Coordinates of C-alpha atoms and ligand atoms in Angstrom, one line a residue:
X1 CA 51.5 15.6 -142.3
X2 CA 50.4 14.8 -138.6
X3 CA 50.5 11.2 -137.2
X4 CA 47.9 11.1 -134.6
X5 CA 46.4 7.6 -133.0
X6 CA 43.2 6.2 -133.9
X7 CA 41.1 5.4 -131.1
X8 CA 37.1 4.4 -131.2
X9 CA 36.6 5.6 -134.7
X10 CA 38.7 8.5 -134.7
X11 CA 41.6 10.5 -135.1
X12 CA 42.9 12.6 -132.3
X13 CA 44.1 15.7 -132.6
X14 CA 47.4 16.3 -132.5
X15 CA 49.0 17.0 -128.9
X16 CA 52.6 18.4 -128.4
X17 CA 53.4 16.7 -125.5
X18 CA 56.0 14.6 -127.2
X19 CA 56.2 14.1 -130.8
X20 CA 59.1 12.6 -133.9
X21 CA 59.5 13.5 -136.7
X22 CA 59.4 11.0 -139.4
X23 CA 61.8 11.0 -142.4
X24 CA 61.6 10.0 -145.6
X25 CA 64.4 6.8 -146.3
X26 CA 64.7 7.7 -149.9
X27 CA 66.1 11.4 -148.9
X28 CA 65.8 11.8 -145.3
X29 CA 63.9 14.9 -145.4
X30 CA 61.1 15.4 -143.1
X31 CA 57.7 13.6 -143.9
X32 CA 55.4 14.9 -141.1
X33 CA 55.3 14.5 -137.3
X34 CA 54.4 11.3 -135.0
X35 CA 52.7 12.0 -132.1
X36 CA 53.5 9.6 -128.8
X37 CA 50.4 8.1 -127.1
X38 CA 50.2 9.4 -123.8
X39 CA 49.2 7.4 -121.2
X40 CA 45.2 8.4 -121.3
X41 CA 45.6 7.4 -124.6
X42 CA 46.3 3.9 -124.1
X43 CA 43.3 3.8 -121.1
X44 CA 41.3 5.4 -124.2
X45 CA 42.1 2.9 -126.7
X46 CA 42.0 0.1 -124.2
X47 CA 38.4 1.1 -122.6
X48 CA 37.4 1.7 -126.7
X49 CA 38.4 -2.0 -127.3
X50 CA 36.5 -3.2 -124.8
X51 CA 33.7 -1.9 -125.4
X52 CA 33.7 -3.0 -129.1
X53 CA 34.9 -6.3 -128.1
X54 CA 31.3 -6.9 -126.4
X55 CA 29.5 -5.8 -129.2
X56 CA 31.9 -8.1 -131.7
X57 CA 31.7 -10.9 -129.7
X58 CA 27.9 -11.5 -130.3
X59 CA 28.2 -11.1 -134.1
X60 CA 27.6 -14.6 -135.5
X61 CA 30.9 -15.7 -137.4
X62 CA 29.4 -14.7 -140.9
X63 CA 28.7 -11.5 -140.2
X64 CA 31.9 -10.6 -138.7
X65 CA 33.3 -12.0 -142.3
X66 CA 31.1 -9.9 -143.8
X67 CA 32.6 -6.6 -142.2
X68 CA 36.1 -8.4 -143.2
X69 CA 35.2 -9.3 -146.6
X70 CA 34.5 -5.5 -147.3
X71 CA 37.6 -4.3 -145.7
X72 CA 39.7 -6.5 -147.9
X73 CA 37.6 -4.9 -151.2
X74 CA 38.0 -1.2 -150.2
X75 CA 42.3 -2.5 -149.0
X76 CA 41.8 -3.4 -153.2
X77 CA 40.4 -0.2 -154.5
X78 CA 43.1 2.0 -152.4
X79 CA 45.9 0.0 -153.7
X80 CA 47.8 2.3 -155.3
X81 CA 47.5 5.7 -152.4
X82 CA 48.2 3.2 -149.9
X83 CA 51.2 1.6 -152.1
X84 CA 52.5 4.8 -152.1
X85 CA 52.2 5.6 -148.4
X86 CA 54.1 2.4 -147.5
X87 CA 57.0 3.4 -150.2
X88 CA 57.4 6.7 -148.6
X89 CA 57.5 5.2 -145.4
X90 CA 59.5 2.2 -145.5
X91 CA 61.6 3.3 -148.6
X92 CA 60.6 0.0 -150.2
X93 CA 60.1 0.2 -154.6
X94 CA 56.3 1.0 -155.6
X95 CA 56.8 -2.1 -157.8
X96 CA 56.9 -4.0 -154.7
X97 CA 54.6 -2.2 -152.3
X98 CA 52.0 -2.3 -155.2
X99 CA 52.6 -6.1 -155.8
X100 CA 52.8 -7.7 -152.0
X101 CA 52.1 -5.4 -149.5
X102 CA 48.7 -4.2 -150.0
X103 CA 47.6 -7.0 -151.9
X104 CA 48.8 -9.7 -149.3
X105 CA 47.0 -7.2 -146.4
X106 CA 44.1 -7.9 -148.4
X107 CA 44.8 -11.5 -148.9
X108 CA 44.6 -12.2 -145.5
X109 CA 41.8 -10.1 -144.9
X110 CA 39.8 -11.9 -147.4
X111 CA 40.7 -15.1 -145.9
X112 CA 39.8 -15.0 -142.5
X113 CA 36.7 -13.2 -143.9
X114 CA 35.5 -16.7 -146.0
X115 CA 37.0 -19.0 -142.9
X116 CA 35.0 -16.3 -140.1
X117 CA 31.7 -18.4 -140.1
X118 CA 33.2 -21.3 -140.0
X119 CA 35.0 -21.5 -137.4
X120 CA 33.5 -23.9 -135.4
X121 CA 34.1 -26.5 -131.7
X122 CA 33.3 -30.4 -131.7
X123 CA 30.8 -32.5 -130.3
X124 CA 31.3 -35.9 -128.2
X125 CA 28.7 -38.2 -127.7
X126 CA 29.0 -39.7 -124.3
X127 CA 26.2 -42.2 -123.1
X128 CA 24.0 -40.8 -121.1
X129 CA 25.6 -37.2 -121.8
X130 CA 27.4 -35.2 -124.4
X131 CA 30.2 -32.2 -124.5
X132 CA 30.6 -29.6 -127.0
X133 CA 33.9 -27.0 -127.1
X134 CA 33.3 -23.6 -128.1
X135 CA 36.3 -21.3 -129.6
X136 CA 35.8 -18.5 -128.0
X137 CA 37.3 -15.3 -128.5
X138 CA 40.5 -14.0 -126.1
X139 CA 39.2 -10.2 -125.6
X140 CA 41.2 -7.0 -126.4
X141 CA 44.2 -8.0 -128.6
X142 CA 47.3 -6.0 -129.3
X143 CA 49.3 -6.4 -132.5
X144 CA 53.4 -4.6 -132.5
X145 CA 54.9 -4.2 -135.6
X146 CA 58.2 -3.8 -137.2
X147 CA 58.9 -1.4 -140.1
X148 CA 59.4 -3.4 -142.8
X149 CA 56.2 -4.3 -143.4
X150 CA 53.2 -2.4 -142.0
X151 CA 50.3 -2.9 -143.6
X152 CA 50.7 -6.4 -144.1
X153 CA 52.3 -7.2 -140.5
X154 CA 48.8 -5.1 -139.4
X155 CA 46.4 -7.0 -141.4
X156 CA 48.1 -10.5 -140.7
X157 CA 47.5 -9.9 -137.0
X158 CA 44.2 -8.3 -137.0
X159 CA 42.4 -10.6 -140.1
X160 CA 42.5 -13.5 -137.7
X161 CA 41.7 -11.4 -134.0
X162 CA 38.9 -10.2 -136.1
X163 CA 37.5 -13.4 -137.5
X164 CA 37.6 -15.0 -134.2
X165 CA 35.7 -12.0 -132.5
X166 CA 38.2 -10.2 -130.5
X167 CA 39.4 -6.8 -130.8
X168 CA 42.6 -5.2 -131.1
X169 CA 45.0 -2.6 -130.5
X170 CA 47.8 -2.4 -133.1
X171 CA 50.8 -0.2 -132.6
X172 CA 53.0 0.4 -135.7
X173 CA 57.2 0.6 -135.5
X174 CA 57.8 4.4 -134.7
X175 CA 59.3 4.3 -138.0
X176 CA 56.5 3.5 -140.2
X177 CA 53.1 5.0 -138.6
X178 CA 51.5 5.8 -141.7
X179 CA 49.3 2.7 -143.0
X180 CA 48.1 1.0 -139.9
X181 CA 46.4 4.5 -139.6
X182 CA 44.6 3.5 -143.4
X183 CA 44.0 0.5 -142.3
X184 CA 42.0 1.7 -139.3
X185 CA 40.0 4.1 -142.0
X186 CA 39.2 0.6 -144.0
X187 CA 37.5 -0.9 -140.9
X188 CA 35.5 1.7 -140.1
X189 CA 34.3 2.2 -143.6
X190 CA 33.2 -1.5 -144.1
X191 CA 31.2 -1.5 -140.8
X192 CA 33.4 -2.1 -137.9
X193 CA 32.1 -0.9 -134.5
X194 CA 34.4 1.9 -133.3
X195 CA 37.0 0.9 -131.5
X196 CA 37.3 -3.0 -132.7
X197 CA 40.4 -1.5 -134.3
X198 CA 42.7 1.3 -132.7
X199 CA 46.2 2.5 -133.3
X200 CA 48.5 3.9 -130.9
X201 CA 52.0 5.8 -132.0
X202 CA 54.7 5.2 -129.9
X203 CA 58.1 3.3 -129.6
X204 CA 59.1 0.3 -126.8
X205 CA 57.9 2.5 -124.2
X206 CA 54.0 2.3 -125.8
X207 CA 54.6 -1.0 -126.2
X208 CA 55.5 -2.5 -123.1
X209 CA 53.0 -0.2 -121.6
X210 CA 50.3 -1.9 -123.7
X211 CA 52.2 -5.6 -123.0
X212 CA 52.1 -4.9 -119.0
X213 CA 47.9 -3.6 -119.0
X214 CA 45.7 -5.8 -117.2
X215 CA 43.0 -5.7 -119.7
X216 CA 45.0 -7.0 -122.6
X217 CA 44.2 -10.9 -123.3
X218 CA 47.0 -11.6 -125.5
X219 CA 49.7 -9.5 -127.6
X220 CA 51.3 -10.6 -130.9
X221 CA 54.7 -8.9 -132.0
X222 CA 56.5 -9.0 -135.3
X223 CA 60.0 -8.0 -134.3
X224 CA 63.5 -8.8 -133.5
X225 CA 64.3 -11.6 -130.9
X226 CA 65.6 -9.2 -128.5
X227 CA 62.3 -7.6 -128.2
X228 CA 60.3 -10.8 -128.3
X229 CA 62.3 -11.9 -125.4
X230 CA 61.3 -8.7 -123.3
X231 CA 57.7 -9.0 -124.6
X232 CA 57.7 -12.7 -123.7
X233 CA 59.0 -11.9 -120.0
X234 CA 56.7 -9.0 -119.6
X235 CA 53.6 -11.1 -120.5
X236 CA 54.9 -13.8 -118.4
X237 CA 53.7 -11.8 -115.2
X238 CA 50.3 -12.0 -116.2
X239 CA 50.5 -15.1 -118.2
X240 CA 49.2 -13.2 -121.5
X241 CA 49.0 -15.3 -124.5
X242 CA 51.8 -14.5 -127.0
X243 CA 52.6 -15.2 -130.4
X244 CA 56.5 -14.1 -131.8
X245 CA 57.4 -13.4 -135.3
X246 CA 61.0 -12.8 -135.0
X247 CA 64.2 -12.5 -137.0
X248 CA 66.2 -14.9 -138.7
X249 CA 69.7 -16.2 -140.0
X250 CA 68.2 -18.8 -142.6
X251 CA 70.0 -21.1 -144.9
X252 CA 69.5 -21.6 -148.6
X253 CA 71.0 -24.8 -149.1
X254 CA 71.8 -25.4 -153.6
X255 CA 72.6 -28.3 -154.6
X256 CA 74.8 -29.6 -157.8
X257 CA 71.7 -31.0 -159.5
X258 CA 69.7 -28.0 -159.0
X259 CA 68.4 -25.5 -162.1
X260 CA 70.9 -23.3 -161.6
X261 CA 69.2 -19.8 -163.3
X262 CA 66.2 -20.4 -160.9
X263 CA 68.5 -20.8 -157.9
X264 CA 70.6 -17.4 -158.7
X265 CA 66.8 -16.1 -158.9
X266 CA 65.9 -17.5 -155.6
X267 CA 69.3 -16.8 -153.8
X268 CA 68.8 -12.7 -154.8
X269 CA 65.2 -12.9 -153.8
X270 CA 66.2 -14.3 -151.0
X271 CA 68.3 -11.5 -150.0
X272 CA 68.2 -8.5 -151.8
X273 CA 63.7 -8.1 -152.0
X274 CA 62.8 -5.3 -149.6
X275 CA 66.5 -4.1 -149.5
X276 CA 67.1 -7.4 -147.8
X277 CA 64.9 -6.2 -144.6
X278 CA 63.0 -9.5 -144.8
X279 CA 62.6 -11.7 -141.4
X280 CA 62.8 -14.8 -143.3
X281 CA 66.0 -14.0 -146.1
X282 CA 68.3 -16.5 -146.6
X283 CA 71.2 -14.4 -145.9
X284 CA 73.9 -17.8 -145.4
X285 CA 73.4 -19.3 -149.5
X286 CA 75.1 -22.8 -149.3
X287 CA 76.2 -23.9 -152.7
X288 CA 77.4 -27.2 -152.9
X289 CA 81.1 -27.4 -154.1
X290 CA 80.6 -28.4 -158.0
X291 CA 78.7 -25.9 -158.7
X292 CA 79.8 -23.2 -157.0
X293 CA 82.1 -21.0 -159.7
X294 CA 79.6 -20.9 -162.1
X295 CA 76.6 -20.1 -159.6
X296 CA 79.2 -17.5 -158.0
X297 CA 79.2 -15.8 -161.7
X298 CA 76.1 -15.8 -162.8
X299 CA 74.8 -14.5 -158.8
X300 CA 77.4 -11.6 -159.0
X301 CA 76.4 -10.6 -162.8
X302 CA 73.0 -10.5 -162.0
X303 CA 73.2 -8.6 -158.9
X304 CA 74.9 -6.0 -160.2
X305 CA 72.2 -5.1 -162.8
X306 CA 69.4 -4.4 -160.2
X307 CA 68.0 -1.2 -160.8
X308 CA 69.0 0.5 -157.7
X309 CA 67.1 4.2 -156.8
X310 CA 64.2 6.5 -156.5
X311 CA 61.4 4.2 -154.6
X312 CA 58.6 6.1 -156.7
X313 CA 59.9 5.4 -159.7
X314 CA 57.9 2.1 -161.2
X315 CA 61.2 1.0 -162.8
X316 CA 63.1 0.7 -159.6
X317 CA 64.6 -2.8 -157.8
X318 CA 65.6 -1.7 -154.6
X319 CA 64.8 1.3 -152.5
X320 CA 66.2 3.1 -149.6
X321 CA 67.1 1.3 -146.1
X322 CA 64.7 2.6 -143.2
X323 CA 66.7 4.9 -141.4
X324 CA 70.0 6.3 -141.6
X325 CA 71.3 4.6 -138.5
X326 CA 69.7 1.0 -139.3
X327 CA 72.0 1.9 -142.9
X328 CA 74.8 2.6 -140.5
X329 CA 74.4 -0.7 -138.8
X330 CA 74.4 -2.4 -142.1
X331 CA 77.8 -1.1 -142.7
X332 CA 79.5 -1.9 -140.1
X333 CA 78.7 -5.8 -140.9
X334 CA 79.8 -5.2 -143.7
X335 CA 83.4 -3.6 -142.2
X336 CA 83.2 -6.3 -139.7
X337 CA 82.7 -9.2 -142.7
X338 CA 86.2 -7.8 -144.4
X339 CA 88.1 -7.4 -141.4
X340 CA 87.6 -10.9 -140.4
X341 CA 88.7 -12.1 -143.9
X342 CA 85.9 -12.6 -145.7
X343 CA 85.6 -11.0 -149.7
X344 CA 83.1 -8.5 -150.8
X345 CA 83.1 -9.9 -154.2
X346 CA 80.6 -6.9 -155.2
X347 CA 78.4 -4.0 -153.7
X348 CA 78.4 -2.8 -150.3
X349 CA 79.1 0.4 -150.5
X350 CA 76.9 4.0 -150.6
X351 CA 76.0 5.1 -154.5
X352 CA 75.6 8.4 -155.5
X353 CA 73.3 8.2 -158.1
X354 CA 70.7 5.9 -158.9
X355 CA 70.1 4.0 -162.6
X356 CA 68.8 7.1 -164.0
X357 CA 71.8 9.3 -163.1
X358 CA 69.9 10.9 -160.3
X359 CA 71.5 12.2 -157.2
X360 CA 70.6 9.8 -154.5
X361 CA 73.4 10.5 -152.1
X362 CA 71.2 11.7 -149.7
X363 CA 69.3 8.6 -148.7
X364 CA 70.4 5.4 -147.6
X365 CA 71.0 3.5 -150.1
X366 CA 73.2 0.8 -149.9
X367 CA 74.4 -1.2 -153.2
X368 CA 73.9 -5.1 -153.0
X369 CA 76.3 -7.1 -151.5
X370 CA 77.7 -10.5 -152.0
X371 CA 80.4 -12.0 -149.9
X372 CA 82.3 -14.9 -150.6
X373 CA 85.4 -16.9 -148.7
X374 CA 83.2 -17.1 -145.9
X375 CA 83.8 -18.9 -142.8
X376 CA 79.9 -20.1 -140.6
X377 CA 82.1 -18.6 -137.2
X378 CA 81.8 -14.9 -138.6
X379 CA 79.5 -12.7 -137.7
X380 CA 78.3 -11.8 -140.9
X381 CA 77.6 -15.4 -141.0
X382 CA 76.0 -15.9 -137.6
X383 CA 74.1 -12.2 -136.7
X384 CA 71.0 -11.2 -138.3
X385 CA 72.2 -8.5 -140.3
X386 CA 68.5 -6.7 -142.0
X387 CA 70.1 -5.4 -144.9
X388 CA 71.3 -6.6 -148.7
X389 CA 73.9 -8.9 -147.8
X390 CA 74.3 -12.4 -149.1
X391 CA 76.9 -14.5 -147.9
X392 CA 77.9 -17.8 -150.0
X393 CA 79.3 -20.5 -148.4
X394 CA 80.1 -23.7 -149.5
X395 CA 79.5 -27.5 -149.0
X396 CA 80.2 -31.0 -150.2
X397 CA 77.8 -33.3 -148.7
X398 CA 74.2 -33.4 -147.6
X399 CA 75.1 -34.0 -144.2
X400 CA 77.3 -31.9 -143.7
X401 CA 75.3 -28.9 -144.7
X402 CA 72.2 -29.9 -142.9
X403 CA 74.2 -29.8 -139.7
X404 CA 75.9 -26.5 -141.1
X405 CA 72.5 -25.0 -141.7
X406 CA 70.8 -26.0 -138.4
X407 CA 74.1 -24.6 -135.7
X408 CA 72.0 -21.3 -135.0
X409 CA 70.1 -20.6 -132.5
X410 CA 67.2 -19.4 -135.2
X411 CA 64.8 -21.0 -137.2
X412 CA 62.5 -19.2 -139.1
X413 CA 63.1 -20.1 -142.6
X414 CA 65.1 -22.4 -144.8
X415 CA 65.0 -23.2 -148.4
X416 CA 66.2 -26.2 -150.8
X417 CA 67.1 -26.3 -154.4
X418 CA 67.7 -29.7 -156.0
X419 CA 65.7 -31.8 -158.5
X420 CA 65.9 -34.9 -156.7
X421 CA 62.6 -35.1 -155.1
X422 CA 63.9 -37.2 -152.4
X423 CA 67.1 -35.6 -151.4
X424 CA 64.3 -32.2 -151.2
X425 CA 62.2 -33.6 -149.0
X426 CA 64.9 -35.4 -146.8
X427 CA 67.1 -32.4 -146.9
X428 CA 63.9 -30.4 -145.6
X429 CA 62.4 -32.6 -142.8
X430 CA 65.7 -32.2 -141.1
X431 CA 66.1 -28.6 -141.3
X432 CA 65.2 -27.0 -137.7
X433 CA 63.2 -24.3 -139.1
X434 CA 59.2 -23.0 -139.5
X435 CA 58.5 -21.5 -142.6
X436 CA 60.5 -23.8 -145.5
X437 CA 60.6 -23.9 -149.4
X438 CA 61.4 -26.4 -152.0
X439 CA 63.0 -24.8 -155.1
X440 CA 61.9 -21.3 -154.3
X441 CA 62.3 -18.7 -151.7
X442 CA 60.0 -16.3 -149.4
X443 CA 56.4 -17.4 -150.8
X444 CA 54.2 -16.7 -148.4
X445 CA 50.8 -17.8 -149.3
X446 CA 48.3 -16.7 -146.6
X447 CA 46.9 -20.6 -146.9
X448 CA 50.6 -21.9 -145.5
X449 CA 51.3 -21.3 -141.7
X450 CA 54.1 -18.8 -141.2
X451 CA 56.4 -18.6 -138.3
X452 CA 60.0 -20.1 -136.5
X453 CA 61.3 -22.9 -134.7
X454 CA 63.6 -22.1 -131.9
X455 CA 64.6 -18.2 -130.8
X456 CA 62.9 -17.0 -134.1
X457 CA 59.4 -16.8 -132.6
X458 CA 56.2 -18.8 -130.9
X459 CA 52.9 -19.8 -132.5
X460 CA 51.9 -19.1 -136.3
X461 CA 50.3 -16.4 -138.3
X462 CA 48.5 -17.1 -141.8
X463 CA 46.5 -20.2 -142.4
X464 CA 43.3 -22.5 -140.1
X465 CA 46.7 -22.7 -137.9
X466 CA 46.3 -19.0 -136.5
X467 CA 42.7 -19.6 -134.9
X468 CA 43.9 -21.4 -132.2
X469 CA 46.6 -18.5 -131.3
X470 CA 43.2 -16.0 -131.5
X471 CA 40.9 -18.0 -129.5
X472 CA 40.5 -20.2 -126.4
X473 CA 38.5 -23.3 -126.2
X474 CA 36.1 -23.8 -123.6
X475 CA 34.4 -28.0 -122.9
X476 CA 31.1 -28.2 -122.3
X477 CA 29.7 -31.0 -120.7
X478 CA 26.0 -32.0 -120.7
X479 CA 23.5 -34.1 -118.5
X480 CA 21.1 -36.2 -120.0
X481 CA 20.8 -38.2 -117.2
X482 CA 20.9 -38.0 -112.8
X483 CA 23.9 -36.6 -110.7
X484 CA 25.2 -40.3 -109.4
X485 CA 26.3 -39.1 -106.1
X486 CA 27.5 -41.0 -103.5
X487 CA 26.6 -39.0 -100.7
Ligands
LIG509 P1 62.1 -4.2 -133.0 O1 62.1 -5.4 -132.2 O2 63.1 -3.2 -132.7 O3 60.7 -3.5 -132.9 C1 59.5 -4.2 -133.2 C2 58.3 -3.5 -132.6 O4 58.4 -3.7 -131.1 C3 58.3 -2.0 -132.7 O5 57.0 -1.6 -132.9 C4 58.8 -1.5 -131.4 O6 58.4 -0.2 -131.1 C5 58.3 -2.5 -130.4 N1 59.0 -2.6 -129.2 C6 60.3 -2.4 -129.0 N2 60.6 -2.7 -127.7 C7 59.5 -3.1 -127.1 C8 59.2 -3.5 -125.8 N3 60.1 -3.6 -124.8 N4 57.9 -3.8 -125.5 C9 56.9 -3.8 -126.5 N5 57.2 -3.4 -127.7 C10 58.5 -3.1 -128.0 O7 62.2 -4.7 -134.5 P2 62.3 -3.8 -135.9 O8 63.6 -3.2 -135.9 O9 61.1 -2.9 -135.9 O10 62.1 -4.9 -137.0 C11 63.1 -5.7 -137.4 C12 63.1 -7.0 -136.8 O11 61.8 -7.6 -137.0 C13 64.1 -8.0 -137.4 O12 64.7 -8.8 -136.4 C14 63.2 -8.9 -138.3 O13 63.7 -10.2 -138.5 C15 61.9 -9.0 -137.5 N6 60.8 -9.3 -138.3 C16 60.2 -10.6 -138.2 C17 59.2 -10.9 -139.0 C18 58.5 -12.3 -138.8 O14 57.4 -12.4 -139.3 N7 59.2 -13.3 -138.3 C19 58.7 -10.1 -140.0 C20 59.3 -8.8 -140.1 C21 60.3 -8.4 -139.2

């Protein structure tokens, strides 16, 4: 398999002027080669943007939704091929590439397809005049994804460039360049001019390439906060629109009163879905003190039944880790978490088999890990860590937790389980955090804004609330009567 980029409706062929290889997680064997975008590549793509941009731009709104509408049917009818491409790739279970990823690609792709003909300015009657605003579109956009996951990080960036008539250019992770590439293949087929969506391969380098081009309007990047910083500085020259989506350190704050069965549910969904590479986990679980043996139990029994293994196989709980030196990362926070006195109460370590007794000792898989006697100053307890690893910490009172929870410099995410309504809603509004849940974890309806409060990101994907970070608004003011002049 050859990974080329996708520019103004097709693929190019492949070059050898600098290529990776791309391994599968599962086994780390070989899976084809990714080809870098050279530099004529990114003028290519750019000038092919452009140029569908102007076309795009004087669609009316409904007819853009239309082209939208049909991409999100044929995303529906590939489910399962492009399921499987995103397994392979991100070494994620098929259960769970088959249930989210596609399907919320084609969520959001639906959605801005209805809301695409509606999008609309307002009108302000002033005496002898009035004024209109107009959302207009920003021009070429470019999307940067992380590897965890691609198609729907693509289609959550380019439903809503789309809808509001801009292009874009979407560059996957290096480690994951398979579905933005089927995603491209789905615009085309449902009508889209060539060009109105292009992919470039490429690491940082393509990236910040793409960030520093005068032509871009606006770039939005699903990442860590280190690169979100560059990306923000870089645009900063320019004074390119940006939106972040950035990493995490979230709390999952349970309280005594809480169902407890749902909340051990919660707390491993929470940490252990996607091989716990999820932006928005709640990785530090506060339990409140009462409670905290018998959550402790029923968390570790539970966690050590997930079906660990084979990504392909239907039956599996939790695949592979992305790369062999992100797994490698993973274990030294785990080292790092019993050195500095912490207890890995289960898990952490690298299985040789899978649930079926197959040999799995080739890829990286990493068993799920809990850690308890905790302390909020460790870095297991403070560092983003993008792998299965739940620390428990515990609490006594409301305050003190919410001031627990909030001393990070992140905010994406934070969750609640009581079943006091008020203490829920309390507890919540002072959380310093984006994206939040009440007695559940890491729902992401494509109706709900998504996105972080302090170093975890800038602006909002999903929802009416990503129009304004796709379009600009421009006032226009009309005469209905004489210029009063005083000269
Ligand atoms: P990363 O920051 O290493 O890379 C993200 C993307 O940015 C890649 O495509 C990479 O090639 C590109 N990139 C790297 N340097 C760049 C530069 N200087 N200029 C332009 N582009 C550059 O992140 P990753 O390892 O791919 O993904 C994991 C991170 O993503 C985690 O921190 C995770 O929390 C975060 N994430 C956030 C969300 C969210 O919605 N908030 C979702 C998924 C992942």
């Amino acid at each position: 398999m050859v990974y080329t980029q996708f520019i103004d409706g097709v693929l190019t062929t492949f070059s050898t002027r600098e290529s990776w290889t791309n391994y599968n997680p599962a086994n780390n064997e070989p899976m084809g080669e990714v080809c870098l975008a050279t530099d004529e590549d990114i003028e290519a793509a750019v000038h092919s943007s452009e140029k569908a941009f102007q076309i795009w731009r004087t669609k009316t709104g409904a007819e853009r939704g239309r082209v939208l509408s049909k991409a999100a049917h044929i995303l529906r009818s590939r489910l399962e091929k492009i399921a499987f491409s995103e397994t392979q790739d991100v070494g994620k279970p098929i259960s769970e590439s088959l249930a989210v990823d596609v399907s919320s690609a084609a969520d959001a792709l639906e959605y801005f397809g209805g809301m695409a003909a509606g999008i609309h300015g307002e009108f302000f009657d002033l005496k002898n005049a009035f004024g209109y605003t107009r959302p207009e579109p920003l021009g070429v956009c470019v999307g940067i994804g992380a590897w965890n996951y691609p198609i729907q990080i693509a289609a959550w960036k380019a439903a809503p460039a789309l809808a509001c008539g801009n292009s874009m250019i979407f560059k996957p992770s290096e480690l994951t360049p398979a579905t933005a590439l089927q995603l491209a293949d789905v615009f085309m087929e449902a009508g889209a001019p060539p060009g109105l969506f292009n992919v470039l391969q490429g690491d940082g380098s393509v990236g910040s390439k793409l960030v520093e081009h005068p032509q871009i309007a606006k770039i939005s990047l699903t990442g860590s906060v280190s690169t979100g910083k560059k990306i923000f500085a870089g645009a900063a020259n320019q004074l390119k629109r940006v939106t972040l989506e950035l990493g995490g350190k979230s709390p999952l704050i349970i309280f005594e009163d809480a169902d407890l069965d749902n909340a051990v549910s919660a707390a491993m969904l929470a940490n252990f879905y996607t091989q716990g590479e999820v932006c928005s986990n709640g990785t530090r679980v506060f339990v409140q003190r009462q409670i905290f043996d018998s959550f402790l139990l029923k968390l570790k029994d539970r966690t050590e039944k997930i079906r660990l293994g084979d990504p392909t196989d239907p039956d599996t709980q939790m695949g592979a880790l992305i790369s062999k030196a992100h797994m490698e990362k993973v274990i030294r926070f785990i080292d790092s978490g019993k050195s500095s006195g912490a207890t890995l109460l289960t898990g952490g370590f690298r299985p040789e088999k899978d649930f079926k007794g197959r040999d799995i000792s080739s890829g990286n898989f990493l068993t799920p890990a809990i850690f308890t006697d905790c302390d909020d100053a460790m870095e297991i307890c403070k560092e983003e860590i993008f792998g299965p690893v739940l620390s428990i910490l515990s609490f006594e009172s409301e305050k003190e937790v919410i001031e627990r929870a909030n001393d990070t410099p992140f905010g994406l995410s934070a969750g609640v389980f009581t079943n006091d309504i008020k203490r829920g809603h309390r507890v919540i509004h002072q959380l310093q955090a984006g994206t939040c849940w009440i007695n559940n974890y890491n729902i992401t309806p494509i109706e709900l804004p998504f996105g972080g409060y302090k170093q975890s990101g800038q602006g909002r994907e999903n929802s009416l609330a990503a129009i304004q970070h796709y379009t600009q608004l421009k006032s226009v003011y009309v005469e209905l009567g004489n210029v009063e002049s005083p000269y």
